Amino acid sequence: MDSVFENNILLTQTERLMMSGRPKQPKYARNKNILVIGGSGSGKTRFFVKPNLMQMHSSFVVTDP
């Protein structure tokens, strides 16, 4: 977890995934892929995708088929 809140992917209220390329200790390196699974109307976009997009410092093109 990065000490700067905006440099993390939000997973839960208390857990975050660091987005920086290399952590200080290599044994804590993780890939940055996230899979979001849920039924129609379960809040995948509203509760996971949108909050993470709003805190990033970049432009994104997102499709939600």
Coordinates of C-alpha atoms in Angstrom, one line a residue:
M1 CA 0.0 0.0 0.0
D2 CA 1.4 3.4 -1.0
S3 CA 1.3 6.1 1.6
V4 CA -0.2 8.5 -0.9
F5 CA -3.9 7.5 -1.1
E6 CA -4.3 8.5 -4.7
N7 CA -1.5 6.1 -5.9
N8 CA -3.5 3.0 -5.0
I9 CA -6.4 1.0 -6.5
L10 CA -9.3 0.7 -4.0
L11 CA -10.2 -2.9 -3.3
T12 CA -12.2 -2.5 0.0
Q13 CA -12.5 0.2 2.6
T14 CA -9.3 -0.9 4.3
E15 CA -7.4 -2.7 1.5
R16 CA -5.6 -1.0 -1.5
L17 CA -3.2 -2.2 -4.2
M18 CA -0.1 0.0 -4.8
M19 CA 0.1 1.2 -8.4
S20 CA 3.8 2.2 -8.4
G21 CA 6.1 0.1 -10.6
R22 CA 8.4 -1.3 -8.0
P23 CA 7.8 -1.7 -4.3
K24 CA 10.6 -1.2 -1.8
Q25 CA 10.7 -4.9 -1.1
P26 CA 10.5 -7.1 -4.2
K27 CA 8.7 -10.0 -2.4
Y28 CA 5.6 -7.7 -2.2
A29 CA 5.5 -7.1 -6.0
R30 CA 2.0 -8.0 -7.4
N31 CA 0.6 -7.8 -10.9
K32 CA -1.9 -5.0 -11.5
N33 CA -4.7 -7.0 -13.0
I34 CA -8.2 -6.8 -11.5
L35 CA -11.2 -9.0 -12.3
V36 CA -14.6 -7.7 -11.2
I37 CA -17.4 -10.4 -11.2
G38 CA -21.0 -9.8 -10.3
G39 CA -24.5 -10.2 -11.7
S40 CA -26.4 -7.6 -13.5
G41 CA -27.2 -4.6 -11.3
S42 CA -24.9 -5.7 -8.5
G43 CA -23.0 -2.4 -8.5
K44 CA -19.7 -3.4 -10.2
T45 CA -19.5 0.0 -12.1
R46 CA -20.9 2.2 -9.3
F47 CA -18.9 0.7 -6.4
F48 CA -15.7 -0.4 -8.0
V49 CA -14.9 1.0 -11.4
K50 CA -16.1 4.7 -10.9
P51 CA -14.4 5.3 -7.6
N52 CA -11.1 4.0 -9.0
L53 CA -11.4 6.0 -12.2
M54 CA -12.2 9.2 -10.2
Q55 CA -9.0 9.1 -8.2
M56 CA -6.6 8.4 -11.1
H57 CA -4.5 11.2 -12.6
S58 CA -5.0 10.2 -16.2
S59 CA -7.5 10.0 -19.0
F60 CA -9.3 6.8 -19.7
V61 CA -11.6 5.4 -22.4
V62 CA -14.0 2.9 -20.7
T63 CA -16.7 0.8 -22.3
D64 CA -19.4 -1.0 -20.4
P65 CA -21.2 -3.3 -22.9

